[in-house]
XYZ file of C-alpha atoms in Angstrom:
299
model
C -37.195 -116.407 -99.359
C -36.609 -120.145 -99.567
C -39.514 -121.072 -97.292
C -42.261 -123.417 -98.404
C -44.598 -120.424 -98.327
C -42.727 -118.680 -101.128
C -41.607 -121.788 -102.995
C -45.154 -123.075 -103.296
C -47.406 -120.151 -102.402
C -46.202 -117.607 -104.941
C -46.454 -119.717 -108.094
C -49.871 -120.880 -106.914
C -50.948 -117.290 -106.188
C -49.799 -116.087 -109.594
C -51.568 -118.966 -111.321
C -54.779 -118.251 -109.419
C -54.554 -114.529 -110.238
C -54.177 -115.227 -113.938
C -56.943 -117.849 -113.842
C -59.222 -115.235 -112.304
C -58.327 -112.816 -115.085
C -59.131 -115.455 -117.693
C -62.516 -116.171 -116.096
C -63.485 -112.567 -116.780
C -62.333 -112.484 -120.412
C -63.995 -113.438 -123.688
C -62.942 -113.099 -127.308
C -65.408 -110.199 -127.525
C -63.086 -108.235 -125.235
C -60.429 -108.373 -127.922
C -62.816 -107.582 -130.775
C -64.162 -104.548 -128.918
C -60.928 -102.692 -129.592
C -62.127 -102.097 -133.175
C -64.707 -99.645 -131.847
C -61.969 -97.311 -130.572
C -58.919 -98.089 -132.711
C -57.170 -94.755 -132.259
C -57.520 -94.704 -128.462
C -56.507 -98.340 -128.188
C -53.432 -98.038 -130.417
C -52.231 -94.886 -128.653
C -52.724 -96.444 -125.234
C -50.894 -99.624 -126.214
C -47.956 -97.674 -127.656
C -47.728 -95.608 -124.478
C -47.929 -98.737 -122.325
C -45.414 -100.859 -124.215
C -42.899 -98.259 -125.437
C -43.282 -94.836 -123.817
C -43.658 -95.861 -120.179
C -40.625 -98.192 -120.063
C -38.509 -95.435 -121.623
C -39.891 -92.909 -119.143
C -39.297 -95.259 -116.226
C -35.714 -95.884 -117.341
C -35.053 -92.126 -117.352
C -36.589 -91.753 -113.889
C -34.496 -94.623 -112.529
C -31.342 -92.932 -113.794
C -32.459 -89.515 -112.535
C -33.162 -90.813 -109.017
C -30.016 -92.974 -109.061
C -31.812 -95.976 -107.560
C -30.036 -99.036 -106.240
C -29.719 -101.801 -108.885
C -32.378 -104.102 -107.423
C -34.829 -101.225 -106.968
C -34.109 -100.067 -110.526
C -34.978 -103.499 -111.909
C -38.100 -103.518 -109.716
C -39.164 -100.193 -111.210
C -38.676 -101.522 -114.734
C -40.665 -104.627 -113.797
C -43.474 -102.352 -112.641
C -43.338 -100.376 -115.893
C -43.528 -103.608 -117.889
C -46.568 -104.853 -115.970
C -49.964 -104.424 -117.659
C -52.775 -102.287 -116.350
C -54.511 -103.552 -113.249
C -58.186 -104.417 -112.910
C -58.487 -101.521 -110.438
C -58.343 -99.249 -113.490
C -61.769 -100.542 -114.542
C -63.294 -99.486 -111.216
C -61.776 -96.008 -111.303
C -62.802 -95.576 -114.934
C -66.385 -96.454 -114.024
C -66.417 -94.038 -111.083
C -65.056 -91.102 -113.067
C -66.837 -91.445 -116.397
C -64.309 -93.413 -118.426
C -65.140 -95.867 -121.215
C -65.089 -99.077 -119.181
C -65.423 -101.371 -122.213
C -62.219 -99.882 -123.591
C -60.544 -100.515 -120.235
C -61.515 -104.167 -120.345
C -60.159 -104.522 -123.864
C -56.885 -102.784 -123.030
C -56.452 -104.867 -119.877
C -56.965 -108.051 -121.873
C -54.565 -107.109 -124.663
C -51.950 -105.671 -122.309
C -52.054 -108.789 -120.167
C -51.298 -110.993 -123.166
C -48.631 -108.637 -124.544
C -46.948 -108.542 -121.143
C -46.320 -112.274 -121.340
C -43.899 -111.503 -124.179
C -42.661 -107.999 -123.339
C -42.187 -108.331 -119.589
C -39.452 -111.020 -119.629
C -37.581 -109.158 -122.363
C -37.678 -105.799 -120.597
C -36.766 -107.226 -117.203
C -33.812 -109.144 -118.598
C -32.518 -106.098 -120.463
C -32.885 -104.060 -117.277
C -31.095 -106.691 -115.208
C -28.273 -106.839 -117.730
C -27.886 -103.059 -117.513
C -28.314 -102.392 -113.789
C -27.078 -105.531 -112.022
C -23.378 -106.390 -111.672
C -21.789 -108.543 -114.363
C -22.269 -112.213 -113.754
C -25.223 -111.663 -111.443
C -27.751 -114.445 -111.990
C -31.463 -113.797 -111.542
C -34.358 -116.144 -111.903
C -35.977 -114.538 -114.924
C -33.540 -115.446 -117.704
C -34.445 -116.024 -121.325
C -34.063 -119.766 -120.855
C -36.914 -119.531 -118.340
C -39.302 -117.560 -120.531
C -41.249 -120.751 -121.250
C -41.658 -121.187 -117.509
C -43.159 -117.708 -117.289
C -45.492 -118.513 -120.175
C -46.639 -121.655 -118.380
C -47.295 -119.826 -115.105
C -48.988 -116.800 -116.659
C -50.538 -117.683 -120.009
C -51.850 -121.195 -119.391
C -54.122 -120.192 -116.453
C -55.515 -117.297 -118.517
C -56.290 -119.672 -121.381
C -57.943 -122.142 -118.997
C -60.042 -119.364 -117.473
C -61.162 -118.142 -120.886
C -62.013 -121.703 -121.947
C -64.169 -122.185 -118.854
C -65.861 -118.861 -119.524
C -66.588 -119.850 -123.139
C -67.772 -123.410 -122.507
C -69.539 -123.137 -119.130
C -70.177 -119.433 -118.433
C -72.327 -120.145 -115.375
C -69.396 -121.977 -113.786
C -67.099 -119.056 -114.608
C -69.509 -116.652 -112.945
C -69.602 -118.783 -109.808
C -65.833 -119.217 -109.704
C -64.851 -115.636 -110.490
C -65.384 -114.133 -107.047
C -64.050 -117.103 -105.000
C -60.945 -117.291 -107.197
C -60.249 -113.582 -106.708
C -60.674 -113.906 -102.949
C -58.446 -116.982 -102.810
C -55.719 -115.293 -104.846
C -55.754 -112.283 -102.534
C -55.591 -114.454 -99.408
C -52.666 -116.529 -100.671
C -50.797 -113.531 -102.026
C -51.280 -111.457 -98.869
C -49.987 -114.334 -96.742
C -46.863 -114.645 -98.882
C -46.236 -110.898 -99.041
C -46.734 -110.456 -95.304
C -44.250 -113.247 -94.662
C -41.710 -111.667 -96.986
C -42.231 -108.181 -95.555
C -41.864 -109.411 -91.981
C -38.566 -110.953 -92.968
C -37.395 -107.550 -94.249
C -39.223 -105.357 -91.727
C -36.040 -103.670 -90.541
C -35.420 -102.293 -94.042
C -38.939 -101.478 -95.274
C -38.869 -97.844 -94.135
C -35.537 -97.309 -95.876
C -36.872 -98.841 -99.081
C -39.957 -96.618 -98.988
C -37.814 -93.529 -98.547
C -35.384 -94.543 -101.282
C -37.980 -95.399 -103.925
C -41.075 -93.442 -102.861
C -40.399 -90.265 -104.863
C -39.476 -92.235 -107.979
C -42.665 -94.286 -107.705
C -44.800 -91.172 -107.185
C -43.218 -89.418 -110.164
C -43.717 -92.472 -112.360
C -47.351 -92.826 -111.298
C -48.215 -89.173 -111.898
C -46.466 -89.056 -115.264
C -48.162 -92.317 -116.309
C -51.596 -90.867 -115.555
C -50.769 -87.621 -117.356
C -49.405 -89.383 -120.442
C -52.247 -91.891 -120.521
C -54.823 -89.107 -120.600
C -52.927 -86.283 -122.314
C -51.542 -88.091 -125.359
C -54.929 -89.483 -126.489
C -56.553 -86.060 -125.979
C -53.876 -84.392 -128.094
C -54.592 -87.012 -130.773
C -58.283 -86.093 -130.821
C -59.647 -88.963 -128.714
C -62.859 -88.125 -126.851
C -62.719 -87.432 -123.131
C -64.377 -90.691 -122.032
C -61.934 -92.883 -123.963
C -58.981 -90.721 -122.894
C -60.038 -91.078 -119.266
C -60.144 -94.849 -119.686
C -56.681 -94.800 -121.263
C -55.382 -92.595 -118.458
C -56.474 -95.035 -115.779
C -55.333 -98.064 -117.771
C -51.834 -96.669 -118.256
C -51.617 -94.954 -114.877
C -52.689 -97.942 -112.760
C -50.309 -100.834 -113.280
C -50.835 -104.364 -112.006
C -48.615 -104.002 -108.970
C -49.861 -107.361 -107.671
C -48.394 -109.098 -110.697
C -45.121 -107.182 -110.360
C -44.813 -108.062 -106.664
C -45.569 -111.716 -107.289
C -43.010 -112.039 -110.085
C -40.390 -110.232 -107.999
C -40.895 -112.424 -104.942
C -41.357 -115.772 -106.665
C -38.301 -118.040 -106.269
C -39.080 -119.489 -109.689
C -38.719 -116.043 -111.259
C -36.831 -113.087 -109.742
C -36.672 -114.215 -106.094
C -35.943 -110.728 -104.748
C -37.689 -108.857 -101.954
C -35.944 -105.620 -102.942
C -37.298 -105.820 -106.491
C -40.797 -106.141 -105.025
C -40.506 -102.880 -103.058
C -41.370 -100.508 -105.965
C -44.508 -102.524 -106.697
C -45.518 -102.550 -103.031
C -45.038 -98.787 -102.673
C -46.834 -98.195 -105.977
C -49.746 -100.353 -104.846
C -50.338 -97.931 -101.967
C -49.632 -94.646 -103.737
C -51.767 -95.332 -106.818
C -55.078 -95.381 -104.911
C -54.646 -91.756 -103.852
C -53.158 -90.412 -107.081
C -55.783 -92.167 -109.215
C -58.588 -90.674 -107.108
C -57.065 -87.189 -107.425
C -56.621 -87.689 -111.175
C -60.231 -88.816 -111.575
C -61.498 -85.823 -109.616
C -59.385 -83.452 -111.714
C -60.538 -84.958 -115.015
C -64.176 -84.833 -113.873
C -63.838 -81.173 -112.894
C -62.243 -80.298 -116.215
C -65.021 -82.121 -118.062
C -67.697 -80.335 -116.048
C -66.133 -76.939 -116.726
C -65.889 -77.682 -120.435
C -69.535 -78.765 -120.567
C -70.603 -75.618 -118.720
C -68.615 -73.471 -121.158
C -70.254 -75.087 -124.181
C -73.816 -74.970 -122.790
C -75.849 -72.036 -124.194
C -77.187 -69.657 -121.599
C -74.716 -70.787 -118.950
C -72.259 -68.207 -117.568
C -68.598 -68.847 -118.268
C -66.789 -70.320 -115.228
């Protein structure tokens, strides 16, 4: 974990990831939330308050090892991933709402993530255990995460054609650097990966399924339309596991391979659960439409 690859590669990868996010954001993304205030507020409350509480209960129920427990809480504190936008588009969600929620969640996470991770570390890790992400390093997190986003947004606002040209190469570069770092870290822990997957897999699956259900179910119970609820379901159910992994592995932050395991397992599981969730929501919507259509037989 002290190699040049992790010492230099991970901070660079995280900065590039956040720069890429900024290149795709405008102030209009934040203003768009006014079009769906109820859905947005409910989704944000679920993301910031409900999911961390749910994750904490799951961690206790599954009696996870301390480092894995902190990794789970890190995952819960991470904002929605950009993959949610793709799934929302494929399964009839309100993609504009997804973009807005991703933008707001990403900024909120800069403040909420360090707080939640430190509280989790104080609870789960042994007394006196020092981890990289302490409150005295919050400014360092801000610099690594928020500054690249601001730079990306500034480029997008001032020279949009440059932002369009940079967006794809920056995303590709961030993936290449991050994959190289993660592969190096995983190879160093290859003898334990299977054990980690077994020990945290069920907890990750439960968290993912409950996140999708809460993200969709709570807005629907509050009267939000199906399209916006679908968007909220994907936004809350698909966390930015890449960000969680990077923060866990970075020597400047948490510097722990074990804390990255929940994010890595989640990053695999979520593709299948999200597809199943989208199919289920689409089927339910189709059945409801058929029921309400005059002249159509009841299913």
